[in-house]
Amino acid sequence: MVKPPFSLRRFSSGVSPGRMAKPLIRAERFVRGLCKAVLLTGLCFVMLYPLLFILCSSFKSLEDIYNPAVVWIPQEFSLQAMAVAFRVLDYPQALLKTLVILVPGVLLQLITALLAGYGFARFRFPCRGLLFGLLIFTIIVPVQTYIIPLFVNMQQFNFFGIGSLIGLFTGSPLTLNLIDTPAVFYLLAAFGMGIRSGLCIFIIRQFFRNMPVELEEAAMIDGCGSFKTFLRVMVPNTLPLIATVLVFSIVWYYNDYYLSAIFFRTEFPLSVSLTTMSQLLGTYSQGLQGMGGMTGQELGLMKEPVLACGCLLIVVPLVLVYVFLQRYFTEGVERSGIVG
Amino acid sequence: MKSRIRPAASGQKAARRSLFGSRIQRRRAIHGLLFILPWLIGVIFFFLVPMVQSAAYAFCKVTLTAQGDQFRPVGFSNFLYLFTQDPNFITNLSSSVLNVLYQVPVIVIFSLLSAMLLRRPFPGRTLVRAIFFFPVIIASGVVITILKEQVMMNAAVSGEQEAYMFAAPSFSYFVEQLHFPQSLADLVERVINGFFDILWKSGVQIILLLAAVNHIGASAYEAADIEGASAWEKLWKITFPMIAPTVLVVLIYSIIDSFTDYGNRIMRMISEYFSLGQYEYSATLGLVYFVIVLLLVGLVNVLAGRRVQYAVE
């Protein structure tokens, strides 16, 4: 345990609780509790406000929009907007696309991050400081600064130079166009450069550093190799950490729009579809035939509820994941000690 | 894995020893490198190489042809254009730096406050904690930006600079009535209006600080109680110094987060130029922006880092 690095005696105010009368203490405690409750309720409202807003405006019907008396809760619930949003987003297909990217991406990223985090936490090797600096660098530098060469490299992916090497002998270098395939995401994730992989590695390293060394030492003495120690001893002890990193990664992959917008050309995952939704709605509302039983003009008026529905449709799967993993997540985060 | 050291000339041996140390240490070193190998490959091929290429793009005129990309070196003209002629760059840059300057302190203070509030058990704590972490799952995505700019439409009036979830125009009117200068009133309005957005951005920060606060040992507080320290003194003399390293992490995370946000206008410029096909200009913009962000982060790290003391190394 850490010693307090200073003396506290000088600062003691000398008011001990024993001197106060008992009802006074009780009153003070009550007032404090009340203040805290009010503050927390207010803050919780702020945190939930956008969700409440989405929920309220999603189910408004066309009549409710004309009706000035309807501000929050719609008078008649309707699924009109939902139907349109469902079609504009191309929801099942986009969700599938998201999952195709997300599930393998997150798992590959987790494996690489666990390995690298453990490597940085427990091994001394030459240039460790330098490499760790590089890791911090990858966290700080946004992908936007080097996306163009990355895009070109992925368009003519040469298997880390092996393809070009083959090209020296056969005449034409062996390259593969990975654009528009989820393989781009798998590759980046498997080699620790996925969406915020650096941050995951950093979190995992901090966690491993705080774990007692005795477990590993015992395993080593019993003749367990480094990799086996990692797999059999360390990983089973880090389940809360894994839950934490998993939730973070799922959220980051699910919400990513930038990489998906760049690496895909035809079918887009949900987050990208949402960014183009407003534009699409504009086009549809100018068209004559309309959509989902509404004319183009009505569609233009319904823009706000439809967009809200789009947001809702996107948020719902994440909220479900969050509700299921929340307990592990919050406990895992709090226990993992992600401290500088 | 071969771990034996071959008998070698003494000079060579000494060099090897200084690099790796003893035999076990050497084996550990190799194992460590193996553990980080996938990441290392990724960092070289998907980070360092593209970074260097991107820097090279900024000095070229890129034309994409059917035969492949053609590069014509043009020296510093992209940079010159960026700083002297681009109509949007300077205004957008100053606005995003200004945003960061007022947002980050509010984020850090608010997340500290929340961590303090959520620290002790109280009835319903689990629920409140879940709600406080809830923004984490949305705020990093496009949903929040779409919500603010297209659904809630507080900024639907054209010419309005920022979009807010809540707006409080009366407050800045109040400041104006008190005969404070207009610029101050604008700043106040910006802070007040952006306040709730800022609360929404502090999910990750609250988590980090809560973890740090929970890691302070009870013994320090017990000692302080025995000495009769007040809650205020305990906060400043125990809690704050103990979580100072995390506060630094939170500070830097917040800065980077708001600089690389989807709503950030420089980020949008970069993607817009990219989608327009002006790759070299997009690369120049990205490079300059990143160097500025890195300088700012480094400055904060140096300034704040001096005040941080690490209890355990």
XYZ file of C-alpha atoms in Angstrom, chain B residues 31 34 42 44 59 73 78 102 125-126 149 158-159 169 180 193 198 204 213-214 219 235 243 254 257 290:
26
model
C 9.786 -14.308 -26.002
C 7.470 -12.765 -30.074
C 1.195 -4.087 -38.089
C 5.529 -1.115 -39.502
C 5.117 17.496 -51.258
C 7.118 16.840 -56.735
C 0.620 22.599 -50.866
C -12.712 25.543 -23.038
C -25.769 3.197 -7.316
C -25.623 0.404 -9.873
C -27.312 18.684 -36.292
C -28.089 29.066 -41.197
C -24.905 30.785 -40.193
C -29.642 32.277 -25.288
C -19.543 42.951 -20.219
C -24.725 25.888 -24.551
C -19.520 18.236 -22.858
C -14.698 7.317 -20.745
C -10.334 6.705 -7.119
C -11.308 3.179 -6.160
C -5.324 3.388 5.078
C -9.843 15.648 -1.157
C -5.144 10.240 -8.873
C -9.877 14.460 -23.766
C -10.729 12.940 -28.402
C -1.512 16.256 -36.623
